[in-house]
CSV table of C-alpha atoms in Angstrom, one decimal:
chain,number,residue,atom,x,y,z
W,12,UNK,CA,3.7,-26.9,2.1
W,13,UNK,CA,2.7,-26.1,6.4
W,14,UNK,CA,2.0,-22.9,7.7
W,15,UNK,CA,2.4,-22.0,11.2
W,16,UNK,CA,-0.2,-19.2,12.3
W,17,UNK,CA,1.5,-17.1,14.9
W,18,UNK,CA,-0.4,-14.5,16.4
W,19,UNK,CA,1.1,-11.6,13.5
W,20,UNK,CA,-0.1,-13.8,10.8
W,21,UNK,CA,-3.6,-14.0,12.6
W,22,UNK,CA,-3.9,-9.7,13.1
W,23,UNK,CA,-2.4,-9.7,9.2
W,24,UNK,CA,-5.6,-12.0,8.2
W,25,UNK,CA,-7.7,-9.7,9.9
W,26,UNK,CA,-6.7,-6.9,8.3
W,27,UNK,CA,-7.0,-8.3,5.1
W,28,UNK,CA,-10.5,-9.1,6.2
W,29,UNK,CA,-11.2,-5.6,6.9
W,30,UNK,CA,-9.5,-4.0,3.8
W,31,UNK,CA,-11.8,-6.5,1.9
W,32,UNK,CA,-14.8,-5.9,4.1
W,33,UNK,CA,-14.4,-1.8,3.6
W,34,UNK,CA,-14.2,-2.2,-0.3
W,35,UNK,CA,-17.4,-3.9,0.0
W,36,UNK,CA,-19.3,-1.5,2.4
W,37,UNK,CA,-17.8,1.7,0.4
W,38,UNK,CA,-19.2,0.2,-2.8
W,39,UNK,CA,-22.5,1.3,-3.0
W,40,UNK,CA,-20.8,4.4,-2.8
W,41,UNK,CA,-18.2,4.0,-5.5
W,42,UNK,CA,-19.6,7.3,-7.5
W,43,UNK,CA,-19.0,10.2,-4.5
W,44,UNK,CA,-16.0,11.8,-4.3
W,45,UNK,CA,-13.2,9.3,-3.4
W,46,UNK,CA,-15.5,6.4,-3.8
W,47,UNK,CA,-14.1,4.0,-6.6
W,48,UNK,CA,-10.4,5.4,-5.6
W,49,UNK,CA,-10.9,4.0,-2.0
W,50,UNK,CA,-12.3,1.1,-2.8
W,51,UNK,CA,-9.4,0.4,-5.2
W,52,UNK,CA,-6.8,1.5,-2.3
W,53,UNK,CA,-8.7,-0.9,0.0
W,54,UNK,CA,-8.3,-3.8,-2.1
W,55,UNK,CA,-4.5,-3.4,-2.8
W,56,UNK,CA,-3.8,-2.7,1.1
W,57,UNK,CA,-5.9,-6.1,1.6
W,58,UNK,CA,-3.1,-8.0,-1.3
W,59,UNK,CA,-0.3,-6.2,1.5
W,60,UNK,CA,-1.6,-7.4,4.5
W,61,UNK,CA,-2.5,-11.3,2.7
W,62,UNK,CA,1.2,-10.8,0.9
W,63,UNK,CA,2.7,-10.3,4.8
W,64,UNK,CA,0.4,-12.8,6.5
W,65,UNK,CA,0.8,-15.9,4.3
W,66,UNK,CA,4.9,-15.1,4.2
W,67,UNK,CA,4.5,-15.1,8.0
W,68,UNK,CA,2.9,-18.1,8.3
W,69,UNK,CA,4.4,-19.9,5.4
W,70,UNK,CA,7.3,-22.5,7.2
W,71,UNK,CA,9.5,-23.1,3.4
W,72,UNK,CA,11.9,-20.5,2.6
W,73,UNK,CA,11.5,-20.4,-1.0
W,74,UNK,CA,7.4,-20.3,-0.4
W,75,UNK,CA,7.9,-17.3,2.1
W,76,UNK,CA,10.0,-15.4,-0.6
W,77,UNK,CA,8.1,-16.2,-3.3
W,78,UNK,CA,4.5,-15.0,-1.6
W,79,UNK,CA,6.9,-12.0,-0.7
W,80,UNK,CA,7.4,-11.2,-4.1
W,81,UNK,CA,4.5,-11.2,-5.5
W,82,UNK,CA,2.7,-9.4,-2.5
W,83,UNK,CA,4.8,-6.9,-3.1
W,84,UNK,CA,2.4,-5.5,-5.3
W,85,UNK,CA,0.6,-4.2,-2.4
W,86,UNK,CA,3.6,-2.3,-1.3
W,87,UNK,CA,4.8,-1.0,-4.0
W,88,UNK,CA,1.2,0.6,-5.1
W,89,UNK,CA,-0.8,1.5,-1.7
W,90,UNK,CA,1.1,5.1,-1.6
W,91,UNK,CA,0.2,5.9,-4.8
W,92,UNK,CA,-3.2,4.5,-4.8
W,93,UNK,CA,-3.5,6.5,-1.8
W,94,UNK,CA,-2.4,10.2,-3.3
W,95,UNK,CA,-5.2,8.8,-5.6
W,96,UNK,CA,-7.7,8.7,-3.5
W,97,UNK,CA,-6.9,12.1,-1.8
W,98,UNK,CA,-6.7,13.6,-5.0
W,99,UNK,CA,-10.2,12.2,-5.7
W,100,UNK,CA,-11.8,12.9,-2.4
W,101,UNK,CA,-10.8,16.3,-2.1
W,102,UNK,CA,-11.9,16.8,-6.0
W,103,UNK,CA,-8.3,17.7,-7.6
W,104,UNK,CA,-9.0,14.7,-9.7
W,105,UNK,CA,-9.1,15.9,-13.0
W,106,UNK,CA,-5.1,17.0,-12.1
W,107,UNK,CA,-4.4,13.0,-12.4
W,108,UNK,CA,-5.2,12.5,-16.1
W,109,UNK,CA,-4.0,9.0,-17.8
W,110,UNK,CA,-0.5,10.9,-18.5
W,111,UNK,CA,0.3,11.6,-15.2
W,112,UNK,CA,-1.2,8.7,-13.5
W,113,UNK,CA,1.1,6.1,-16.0
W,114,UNK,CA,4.0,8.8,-15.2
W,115,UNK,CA,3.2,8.8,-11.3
W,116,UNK,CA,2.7,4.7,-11.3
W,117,UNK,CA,6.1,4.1,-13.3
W,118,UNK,CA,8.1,3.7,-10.0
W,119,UNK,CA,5.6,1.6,-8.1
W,120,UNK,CA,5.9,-1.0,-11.4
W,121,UNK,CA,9.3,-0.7,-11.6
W,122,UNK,CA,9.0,-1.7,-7.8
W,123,UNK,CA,7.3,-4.4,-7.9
W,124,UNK,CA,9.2,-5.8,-11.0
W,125,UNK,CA,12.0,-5.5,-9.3
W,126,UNK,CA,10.8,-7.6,-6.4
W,127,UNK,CA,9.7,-10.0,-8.9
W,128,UNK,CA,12.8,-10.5,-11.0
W,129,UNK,CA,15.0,-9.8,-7.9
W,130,UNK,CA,17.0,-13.4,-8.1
W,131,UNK,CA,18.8,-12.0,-11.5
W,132,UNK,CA,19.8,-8.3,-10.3
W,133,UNK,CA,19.1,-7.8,-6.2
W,134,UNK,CA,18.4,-4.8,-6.7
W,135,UNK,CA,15.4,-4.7,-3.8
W,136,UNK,CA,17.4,-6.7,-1.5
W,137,UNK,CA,20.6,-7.6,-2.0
W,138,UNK,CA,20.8,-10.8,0.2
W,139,UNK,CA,17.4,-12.4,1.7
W,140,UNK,CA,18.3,-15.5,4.4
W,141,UNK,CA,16.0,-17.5,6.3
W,142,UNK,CA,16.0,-17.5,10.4
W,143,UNK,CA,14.2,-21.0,11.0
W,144,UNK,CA,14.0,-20.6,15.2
W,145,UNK,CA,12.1,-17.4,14.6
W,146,UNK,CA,10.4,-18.6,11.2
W,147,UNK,CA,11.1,-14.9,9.0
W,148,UNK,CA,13.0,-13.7,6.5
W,149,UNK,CA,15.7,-11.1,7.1
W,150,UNK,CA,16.2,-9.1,4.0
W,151,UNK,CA,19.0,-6.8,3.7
W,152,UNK,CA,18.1,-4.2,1.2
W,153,UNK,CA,19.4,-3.0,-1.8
W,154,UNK,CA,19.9,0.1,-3.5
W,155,UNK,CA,16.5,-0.3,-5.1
W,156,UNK,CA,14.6,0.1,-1.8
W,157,UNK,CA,15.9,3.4,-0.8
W,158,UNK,CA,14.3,4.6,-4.2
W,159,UNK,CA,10.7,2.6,-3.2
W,160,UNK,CA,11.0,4.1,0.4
W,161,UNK,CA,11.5,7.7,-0.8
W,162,UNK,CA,9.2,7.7,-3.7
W,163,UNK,CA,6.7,6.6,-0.7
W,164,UNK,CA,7.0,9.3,1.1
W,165,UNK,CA,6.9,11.7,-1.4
W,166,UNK,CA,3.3,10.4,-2.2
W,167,UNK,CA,2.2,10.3,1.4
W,168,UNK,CA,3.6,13.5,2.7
W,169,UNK,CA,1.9,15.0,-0.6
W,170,UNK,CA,-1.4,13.3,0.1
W,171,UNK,CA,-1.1,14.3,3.2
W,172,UNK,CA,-0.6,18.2,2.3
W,173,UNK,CA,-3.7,18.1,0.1
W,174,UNK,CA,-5.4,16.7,3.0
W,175,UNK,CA,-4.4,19.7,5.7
W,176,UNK,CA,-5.0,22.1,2.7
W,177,UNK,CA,-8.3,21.0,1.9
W,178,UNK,CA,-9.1,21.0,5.9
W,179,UNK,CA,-9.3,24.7,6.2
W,180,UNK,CA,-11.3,24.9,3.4
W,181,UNK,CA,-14.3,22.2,3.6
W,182,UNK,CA,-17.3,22.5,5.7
W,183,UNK,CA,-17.5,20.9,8.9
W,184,UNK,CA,-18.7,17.2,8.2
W,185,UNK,CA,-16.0,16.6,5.1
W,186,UNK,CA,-13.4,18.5,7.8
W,187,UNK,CA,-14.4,15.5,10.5
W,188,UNK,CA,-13.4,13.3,8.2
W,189,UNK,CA,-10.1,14.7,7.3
W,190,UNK,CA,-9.7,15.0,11.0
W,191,UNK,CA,-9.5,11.2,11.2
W,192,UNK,CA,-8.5,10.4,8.1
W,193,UNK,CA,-5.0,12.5,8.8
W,194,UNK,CA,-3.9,10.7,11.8
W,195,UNK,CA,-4.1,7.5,9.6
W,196,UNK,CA,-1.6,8.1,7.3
W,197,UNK,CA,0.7,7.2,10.8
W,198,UNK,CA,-1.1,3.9,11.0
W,199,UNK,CA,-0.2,1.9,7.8
């Protein structure tokens, strides 16, 4: 197996680096409000960025699809994990008991199984073929993705309504940092 490190693959390492390194540094913080929930959404955005990186660099075809696959796990969950963690930071957690958080993770599964076992239905992408000059795969998707994409953005633009909401009412250092973390959400 090569890998060929382009410059994407290198910023995707770093990232990873970082996701890993902010899970770290939030640890000994794990029991205030948003803690644990952010370190978990750290972690699973740092599988995403690995999951992209390693497809990038990867040279085989059938290596590049396969790390796809299972990094997809990162895609599938970071949204959610994310509408988590605002949930938990601005202290509506007890709305996500186990009932609702198994209900609210049943797409992001399916997702991700669907990535997984893509070969027998192609349901995520329908065709996947392999550009050698430029070294990528070029998925075309399937109807499966429109459903990932728009259960996505249902738990972003949510997490990101609890956010402004909770922004009028907070005092001013928790509203600085809802003041940066808003603008984020635009920065996957």
């Amino acid at each position: 197996m090569s890998w060929q490190f382009n410059p994407y693959a290198h910023t995707l390492l770093v990232t990873t680096v970082f996701a890993i390194l902010m899970g770290v540094f939030i640890w000994p913080r794990r029991r205030l409000p948003g803690g644990l929930s952010l370190i978990i959404l750290s972690m699973t955005a740092a599988v995403w960025a690995l999951g992209n990186a390693l497809e990038t660099a990867a040279t085989d075809p059938a290596i590049k699809l396969t790390i796809a696959k299972v990094g997809y796990f990162g895609v599938a969950f970071t949204p959610l994990l994310f509408l988590v963690f605002v949930l938990d930071y601005t202290q509506r957690i007890e709305w996500l008991n186990p009932r609702r958080l198994i209900m609210l993770a049943g797409l992001p599964f399916l997702t991700w199984i669907m990535a997984l076992t893509n070969d027998l239905y192609g349901m995520q992408w329908r065709e996947v073929t392999y550009d050698p000059l430029q070294n990528i795969l070029i998925y075309r998707y399937g109807p499966w993705f429109v459903i990932t994409a728009a259960n996505a953005y249902i738990y972003m633009i949510t997490a990101s309504v609890l956010l402004a909401r909770s922004f009028m009412h907070v005092q001013s250092w928790y509203r600085r940092q809802i003041a940066f973390l808003l603008p984020s959400i635009l920065f996957p």
